[in-house]
mmCIF file of C-alpha atoms and ligand atoms in Angstrom:
data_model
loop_
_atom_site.group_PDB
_atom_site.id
_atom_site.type_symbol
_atom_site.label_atom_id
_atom_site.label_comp_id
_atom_site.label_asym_id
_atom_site.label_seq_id
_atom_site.Cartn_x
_atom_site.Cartn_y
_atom_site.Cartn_z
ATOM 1 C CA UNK A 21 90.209 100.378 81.202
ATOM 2 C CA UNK A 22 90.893 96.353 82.155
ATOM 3 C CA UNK A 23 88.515 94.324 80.220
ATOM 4 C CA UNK A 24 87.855 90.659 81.146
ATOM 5 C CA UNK A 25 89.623 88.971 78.389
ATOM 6 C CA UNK A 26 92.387 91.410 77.873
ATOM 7 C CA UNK A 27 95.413 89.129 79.107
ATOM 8 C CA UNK A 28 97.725 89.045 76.093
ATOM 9 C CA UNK A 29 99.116 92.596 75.766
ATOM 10 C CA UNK A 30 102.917 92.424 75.451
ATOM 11 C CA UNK A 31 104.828 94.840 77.710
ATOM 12 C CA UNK A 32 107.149 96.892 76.351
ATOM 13 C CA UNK A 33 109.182 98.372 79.377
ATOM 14 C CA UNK A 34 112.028 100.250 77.422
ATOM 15 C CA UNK A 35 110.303 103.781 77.717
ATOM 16 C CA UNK A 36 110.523 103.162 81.438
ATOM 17 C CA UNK A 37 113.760 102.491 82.251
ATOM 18 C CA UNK A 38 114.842 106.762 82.659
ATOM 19 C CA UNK A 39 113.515 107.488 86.385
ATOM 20 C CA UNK A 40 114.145 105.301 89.756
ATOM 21 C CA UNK A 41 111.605 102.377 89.661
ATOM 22 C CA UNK A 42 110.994 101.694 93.272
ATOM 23 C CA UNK A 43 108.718 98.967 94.895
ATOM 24 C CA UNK A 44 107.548 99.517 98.838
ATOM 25 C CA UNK A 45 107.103 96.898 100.734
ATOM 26 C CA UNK A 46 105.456 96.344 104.015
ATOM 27 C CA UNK A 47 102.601 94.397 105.501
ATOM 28 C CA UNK A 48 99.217 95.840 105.152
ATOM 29 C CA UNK A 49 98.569 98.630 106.867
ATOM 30 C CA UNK A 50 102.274 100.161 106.950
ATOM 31 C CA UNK A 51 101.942 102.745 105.216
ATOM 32 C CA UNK A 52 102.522 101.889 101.547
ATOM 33 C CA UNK A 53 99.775 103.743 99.957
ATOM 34 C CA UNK A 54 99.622 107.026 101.910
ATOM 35 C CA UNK A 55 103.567 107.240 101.490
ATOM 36 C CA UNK A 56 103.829 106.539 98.043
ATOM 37 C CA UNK A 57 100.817 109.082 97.263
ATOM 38 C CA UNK A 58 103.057 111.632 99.166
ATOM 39 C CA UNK A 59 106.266 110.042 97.182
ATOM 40 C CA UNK A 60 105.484 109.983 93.904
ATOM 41 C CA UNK A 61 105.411 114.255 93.728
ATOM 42 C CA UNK A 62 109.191 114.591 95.361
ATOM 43 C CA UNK A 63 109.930 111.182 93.094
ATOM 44 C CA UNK A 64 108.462 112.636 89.634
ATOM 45 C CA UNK A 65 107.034 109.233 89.802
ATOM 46 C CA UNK A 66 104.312 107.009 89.135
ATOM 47 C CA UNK A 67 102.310 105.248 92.012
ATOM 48 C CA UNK A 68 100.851 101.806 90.576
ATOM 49 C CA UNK A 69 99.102 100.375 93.515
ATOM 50 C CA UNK A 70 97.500 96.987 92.895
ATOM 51 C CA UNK A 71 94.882 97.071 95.396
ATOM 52 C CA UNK A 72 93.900 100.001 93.790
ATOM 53 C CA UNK A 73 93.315 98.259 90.295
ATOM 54 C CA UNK A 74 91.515 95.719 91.981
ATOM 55 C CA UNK A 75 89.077 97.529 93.566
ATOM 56 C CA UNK A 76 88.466 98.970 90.146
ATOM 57 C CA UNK A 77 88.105 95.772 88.658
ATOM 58 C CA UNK A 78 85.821 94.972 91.644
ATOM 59 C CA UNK A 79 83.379 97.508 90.643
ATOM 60 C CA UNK A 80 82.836 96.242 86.889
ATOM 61 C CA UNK A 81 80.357 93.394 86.202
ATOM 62 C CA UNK A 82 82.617 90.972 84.657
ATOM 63 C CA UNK A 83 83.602 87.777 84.966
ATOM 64 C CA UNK A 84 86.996 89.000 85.985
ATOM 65 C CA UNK A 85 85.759 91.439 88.443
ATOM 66 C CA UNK A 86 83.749 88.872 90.698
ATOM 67 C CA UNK A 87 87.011 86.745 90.226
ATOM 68 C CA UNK A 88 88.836 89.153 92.124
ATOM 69 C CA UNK A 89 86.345 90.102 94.429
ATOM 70 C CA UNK A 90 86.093 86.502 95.925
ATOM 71 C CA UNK A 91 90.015 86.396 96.554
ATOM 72 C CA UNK A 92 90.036 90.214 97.981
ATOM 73 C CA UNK A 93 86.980 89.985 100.453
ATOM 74 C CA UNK A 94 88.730 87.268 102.028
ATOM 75 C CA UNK A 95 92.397 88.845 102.321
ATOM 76 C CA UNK A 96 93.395 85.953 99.705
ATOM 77 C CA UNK A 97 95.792 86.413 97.253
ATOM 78 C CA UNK A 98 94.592 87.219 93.776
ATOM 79 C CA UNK A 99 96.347 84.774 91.373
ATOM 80 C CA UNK A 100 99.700 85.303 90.346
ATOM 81 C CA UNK A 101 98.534 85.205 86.120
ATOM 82 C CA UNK A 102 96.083 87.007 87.085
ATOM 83 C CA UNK A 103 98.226 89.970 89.016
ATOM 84 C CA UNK A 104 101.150 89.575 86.605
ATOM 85 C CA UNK A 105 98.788 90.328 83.159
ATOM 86 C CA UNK A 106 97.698 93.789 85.231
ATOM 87 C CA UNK A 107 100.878 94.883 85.951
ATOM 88 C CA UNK A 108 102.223 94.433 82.346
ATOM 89 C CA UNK A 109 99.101 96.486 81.258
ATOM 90 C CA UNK A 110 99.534 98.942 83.765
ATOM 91 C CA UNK A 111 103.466 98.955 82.873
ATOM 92 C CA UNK A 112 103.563 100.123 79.649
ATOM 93 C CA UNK A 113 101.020 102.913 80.515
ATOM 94 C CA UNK A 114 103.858 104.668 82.943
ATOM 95 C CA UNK A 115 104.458 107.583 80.992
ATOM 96 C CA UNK A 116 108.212 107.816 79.202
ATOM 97 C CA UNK A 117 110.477 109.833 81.262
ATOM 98 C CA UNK A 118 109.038 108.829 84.791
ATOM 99 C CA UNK A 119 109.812 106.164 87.319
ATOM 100 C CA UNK A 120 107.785 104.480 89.519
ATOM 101 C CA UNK A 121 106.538 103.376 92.656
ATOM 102 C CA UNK A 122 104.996 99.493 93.058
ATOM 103 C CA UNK A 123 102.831 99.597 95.900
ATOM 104 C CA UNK A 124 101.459 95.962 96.948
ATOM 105 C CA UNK A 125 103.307 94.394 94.189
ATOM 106 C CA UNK A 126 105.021 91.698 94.270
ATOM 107 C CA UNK A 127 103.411 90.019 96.577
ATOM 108 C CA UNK A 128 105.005 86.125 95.840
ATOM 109 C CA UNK A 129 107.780 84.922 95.081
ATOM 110 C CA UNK A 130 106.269 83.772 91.508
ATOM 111 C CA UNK A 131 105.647 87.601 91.017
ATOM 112 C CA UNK A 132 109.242 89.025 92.154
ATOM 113 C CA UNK A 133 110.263 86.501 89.539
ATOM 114 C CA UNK A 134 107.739 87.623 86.539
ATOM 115 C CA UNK A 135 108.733 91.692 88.157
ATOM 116 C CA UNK A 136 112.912 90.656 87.713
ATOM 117 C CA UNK A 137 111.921 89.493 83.493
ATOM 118 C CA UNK A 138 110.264 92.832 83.095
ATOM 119 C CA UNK A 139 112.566 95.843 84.797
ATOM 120 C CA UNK A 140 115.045 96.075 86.866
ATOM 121 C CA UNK A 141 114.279 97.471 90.129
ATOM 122 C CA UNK A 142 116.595 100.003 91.575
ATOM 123 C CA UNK A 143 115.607 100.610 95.165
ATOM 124 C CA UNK A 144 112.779 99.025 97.959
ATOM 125 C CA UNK A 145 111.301 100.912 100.152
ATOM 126 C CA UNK A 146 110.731 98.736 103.590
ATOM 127 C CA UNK A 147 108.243 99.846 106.030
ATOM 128 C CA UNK A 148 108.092 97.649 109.013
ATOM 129 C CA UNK A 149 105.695 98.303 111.943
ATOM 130 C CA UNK A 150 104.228 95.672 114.427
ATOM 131 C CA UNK A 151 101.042 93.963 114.250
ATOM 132 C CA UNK A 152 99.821 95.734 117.144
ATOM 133 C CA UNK A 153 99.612 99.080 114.803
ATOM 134 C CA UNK A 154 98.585 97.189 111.973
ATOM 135 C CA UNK A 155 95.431 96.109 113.835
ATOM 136 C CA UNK A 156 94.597 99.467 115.662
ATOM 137 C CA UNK A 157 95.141 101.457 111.919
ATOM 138 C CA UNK A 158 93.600 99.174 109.154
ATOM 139 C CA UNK A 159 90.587 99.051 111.502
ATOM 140 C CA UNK A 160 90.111 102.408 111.842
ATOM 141 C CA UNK A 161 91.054 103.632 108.168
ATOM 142 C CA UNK A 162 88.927 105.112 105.814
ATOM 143 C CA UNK A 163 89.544 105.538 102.259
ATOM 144 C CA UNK A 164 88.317 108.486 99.493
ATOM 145 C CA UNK A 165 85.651 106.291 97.140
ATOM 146 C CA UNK A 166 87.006 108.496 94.411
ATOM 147 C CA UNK A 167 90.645 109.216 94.091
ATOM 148 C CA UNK A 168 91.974 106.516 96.857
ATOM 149 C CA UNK A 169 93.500 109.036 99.919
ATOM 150 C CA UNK A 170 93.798 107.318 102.771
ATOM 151 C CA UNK A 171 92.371 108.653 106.140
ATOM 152 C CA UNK A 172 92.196 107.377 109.925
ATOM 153 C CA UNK A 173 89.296 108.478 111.832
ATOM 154 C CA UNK A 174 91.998 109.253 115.031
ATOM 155 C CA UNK A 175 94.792 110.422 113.748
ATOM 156 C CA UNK A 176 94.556 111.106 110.009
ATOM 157 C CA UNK A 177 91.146 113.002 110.148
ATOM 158 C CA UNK A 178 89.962 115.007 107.184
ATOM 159 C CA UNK A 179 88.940 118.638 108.195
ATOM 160 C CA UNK A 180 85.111 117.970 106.704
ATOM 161 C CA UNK A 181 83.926 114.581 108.649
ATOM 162 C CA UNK A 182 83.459 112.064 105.903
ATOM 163 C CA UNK A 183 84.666 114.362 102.902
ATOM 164 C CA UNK A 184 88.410 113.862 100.883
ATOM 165 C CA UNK A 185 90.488 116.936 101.097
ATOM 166 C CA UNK A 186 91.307 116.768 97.860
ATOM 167 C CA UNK A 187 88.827 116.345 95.585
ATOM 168 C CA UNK A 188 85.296 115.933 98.259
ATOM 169 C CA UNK A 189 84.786 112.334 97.458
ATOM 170 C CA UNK A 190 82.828 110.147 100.209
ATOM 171 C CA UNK A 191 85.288 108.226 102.597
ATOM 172 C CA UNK A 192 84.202 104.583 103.276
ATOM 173 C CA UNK A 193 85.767 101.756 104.835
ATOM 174 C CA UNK A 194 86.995 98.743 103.214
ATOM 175 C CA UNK A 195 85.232 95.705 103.414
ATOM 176 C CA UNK A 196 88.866 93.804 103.801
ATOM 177 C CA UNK A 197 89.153 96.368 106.883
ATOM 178 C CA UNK A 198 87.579 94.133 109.550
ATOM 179 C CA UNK A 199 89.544 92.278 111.843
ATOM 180 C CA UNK A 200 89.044 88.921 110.988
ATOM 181 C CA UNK A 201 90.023 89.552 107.825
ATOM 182 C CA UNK A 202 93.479 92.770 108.669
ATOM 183 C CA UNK A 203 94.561 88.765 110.817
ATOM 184 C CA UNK A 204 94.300 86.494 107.675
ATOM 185 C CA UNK A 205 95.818 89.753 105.381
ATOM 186 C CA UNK A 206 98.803 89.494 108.147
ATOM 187 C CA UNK A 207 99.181 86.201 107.757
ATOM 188 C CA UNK A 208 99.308 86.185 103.729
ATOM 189 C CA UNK A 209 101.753 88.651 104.204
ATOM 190 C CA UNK A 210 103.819 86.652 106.325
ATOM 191 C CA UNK A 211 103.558 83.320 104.534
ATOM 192 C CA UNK A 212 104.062 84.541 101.106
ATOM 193 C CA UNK A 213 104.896 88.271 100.583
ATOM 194 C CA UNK A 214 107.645 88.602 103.401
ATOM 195 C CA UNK A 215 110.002 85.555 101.740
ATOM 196 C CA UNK A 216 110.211 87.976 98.977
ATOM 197 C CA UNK A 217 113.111 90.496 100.829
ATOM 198 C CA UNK A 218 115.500 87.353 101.693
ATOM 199 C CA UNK A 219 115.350 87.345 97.385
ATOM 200 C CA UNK A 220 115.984 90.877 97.500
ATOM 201 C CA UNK A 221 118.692 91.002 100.097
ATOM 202 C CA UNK A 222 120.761 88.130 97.593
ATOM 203 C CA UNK A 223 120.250 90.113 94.667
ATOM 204 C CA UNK A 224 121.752 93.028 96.439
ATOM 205 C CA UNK A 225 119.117 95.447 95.799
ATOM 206 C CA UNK A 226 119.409 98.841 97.245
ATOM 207 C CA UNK A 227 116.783 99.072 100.165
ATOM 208 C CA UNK A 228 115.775 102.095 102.787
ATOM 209 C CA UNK A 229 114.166 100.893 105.799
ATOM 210 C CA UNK A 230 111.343 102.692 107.854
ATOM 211 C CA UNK A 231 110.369 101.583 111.228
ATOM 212 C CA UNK A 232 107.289 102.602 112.676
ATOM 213 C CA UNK A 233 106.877 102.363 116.268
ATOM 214 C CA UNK A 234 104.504 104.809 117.062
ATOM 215 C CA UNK A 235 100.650 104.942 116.014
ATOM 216 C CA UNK A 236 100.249 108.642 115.504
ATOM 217 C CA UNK A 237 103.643 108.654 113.154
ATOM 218 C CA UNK A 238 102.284 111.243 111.152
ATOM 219 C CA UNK A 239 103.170 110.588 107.342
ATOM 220 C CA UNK A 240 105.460 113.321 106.548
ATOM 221 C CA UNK A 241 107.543 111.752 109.432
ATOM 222 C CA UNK A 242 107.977 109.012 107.835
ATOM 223 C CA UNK A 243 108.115 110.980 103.860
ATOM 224 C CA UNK A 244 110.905 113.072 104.764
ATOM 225 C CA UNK A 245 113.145 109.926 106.764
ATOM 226 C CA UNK A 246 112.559 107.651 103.503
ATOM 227 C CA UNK A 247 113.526 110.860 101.239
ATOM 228 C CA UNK A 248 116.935 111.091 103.459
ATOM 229 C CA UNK A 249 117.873 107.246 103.635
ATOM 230 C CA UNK A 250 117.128 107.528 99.310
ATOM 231 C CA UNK A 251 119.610 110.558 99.174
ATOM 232 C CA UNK A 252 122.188 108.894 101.218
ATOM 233 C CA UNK A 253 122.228 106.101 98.502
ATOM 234 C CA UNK A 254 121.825 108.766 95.685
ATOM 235 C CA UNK A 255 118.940 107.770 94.264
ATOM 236 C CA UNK A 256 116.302 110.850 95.473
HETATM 237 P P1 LIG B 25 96.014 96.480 99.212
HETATM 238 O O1 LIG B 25 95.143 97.624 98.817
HETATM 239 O O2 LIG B 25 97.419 96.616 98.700
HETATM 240 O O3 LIG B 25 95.952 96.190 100.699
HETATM 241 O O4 LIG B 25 95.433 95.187 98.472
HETATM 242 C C1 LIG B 25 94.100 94.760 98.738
HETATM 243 C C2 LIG B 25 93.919 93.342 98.254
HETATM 244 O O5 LIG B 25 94.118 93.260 96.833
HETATM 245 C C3 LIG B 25 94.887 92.313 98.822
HETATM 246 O O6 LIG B 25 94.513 91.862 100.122
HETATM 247 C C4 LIG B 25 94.759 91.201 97.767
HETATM 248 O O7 LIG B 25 93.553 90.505 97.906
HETATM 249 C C5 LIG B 25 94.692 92.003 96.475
HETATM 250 N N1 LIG B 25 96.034 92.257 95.958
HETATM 251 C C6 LIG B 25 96.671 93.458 95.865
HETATM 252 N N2 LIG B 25 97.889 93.319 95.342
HETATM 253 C C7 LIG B 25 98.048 92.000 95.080
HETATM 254 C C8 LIG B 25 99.107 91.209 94.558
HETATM 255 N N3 LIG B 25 100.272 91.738 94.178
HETATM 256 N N4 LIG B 25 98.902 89.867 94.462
HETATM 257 C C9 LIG B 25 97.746 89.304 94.807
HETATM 258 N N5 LIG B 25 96.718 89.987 95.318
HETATM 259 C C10 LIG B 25 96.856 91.324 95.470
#
């Protein structure tokens, strides 16, 4: 568990290095979470989604946890020492053996940076859809309370209304779901995430790209193209 006042652990990234570390990238709404989840069993990896973290945090009283709530309510950033300390301590956790998949990290420049010091990433996954889709799916998403699956009440419906698949938890929507707040998440993502791939492009990382130009692309779609573009390149 993330205390408050835990933000001095030293990572120690060695036992991490055997299996493809992988980040996906995308604006909100693209996909990154529901493809990872479906990744990370073909991958034998780990998912480490930082919205997901947060919204742990979010739920502890602590002075941390009302921190981050102020900065995710709004679609703001939560600070790069902030984000970077989590990662580290979520890091060293990825059990030896297995790679892994960053989901909504980096998300600056400052934290591509801090990422490059700490592994070396072999592959990113791009997702790119228009805003158009973005809108119409964050708005109508809902999420499982407990484990995190991701639904959509018109395309992605679970077969009990209300009720995760896979483990029965209550589906509720985010409170960063509204649309005010999906056009300022758009924005960040614009302004300061999306600088991030010109970085990757001149380091010559390996990337797959997935375009999304339909709003019904159901997942596996979209699984099985990314699994095909990562065996092209050898790395899946
Ligand atoms: P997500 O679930 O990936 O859409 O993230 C939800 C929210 O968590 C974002 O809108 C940010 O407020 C915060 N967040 C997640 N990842 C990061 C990150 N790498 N840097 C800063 N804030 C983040």
């Amino acid at each position: 568990m993330l205390k408050a006042t835990a933000f001095n652990v030293t990572c120690s990234v060695e036992e991490t290095e055997k299996k493809m570390k992988t980040v996906i990238f995308g604006p909100p709404g693209s996909g990154k979470g529901t493809y990872a989840s479906r990744l990370q069993v073909k991958l034998g990896a780990d998912v480490i989604a930082m919205g997901d973290i947060f919204r742990e945090i979010m739920k502890e009283d602590s002075p941390l946890g009302r921190q981050v709530k102020g900065f995710v309510e709004k679609g703001l950033l939560v600070p790069d020492d902030v984000v970077i300390e989590v990662l580290k301590q979520r890091l060293v956790k990825v059990s030896s053996g297995r790679g892994f998949i960053l989901d909504g990290f980096p998300r600056t420049i400052e934290q591509a940076e801090a990422l490059d010091k700490l592994v070396k990433i072999d592959a990113v996954i791009l997702l790119t859809v228009p805003d158009w889709i973005i809108v119409e799916r964050l708005s109508t998403r809902r999420v499982c309370r407990k484990c995190g699956e991701v639904y959509n009440v018109r395309y992605l419906k679970p077969k009990a209304e209300g009720a995760c698949d896979k483990c029965g938890g209550e589906l509720y929507q985010r409170s960063d779901d509204t649309a005010e707040v999906i056009r300022d998440r758009i924005k960040v993502y614009e302004r300061q995430t999306k600088p991030i791939l010109q970085r990757y492009n001149e380091k010559r990382i390996l990337s797959v790209e997935f375009k999304c130009e339909k709003l019904e692309t159901p997942p596996e779609v979209a699984v099985e193209s990314i699994l095909r573009e990562l065996k092209k390149l050898n790395l899946a």
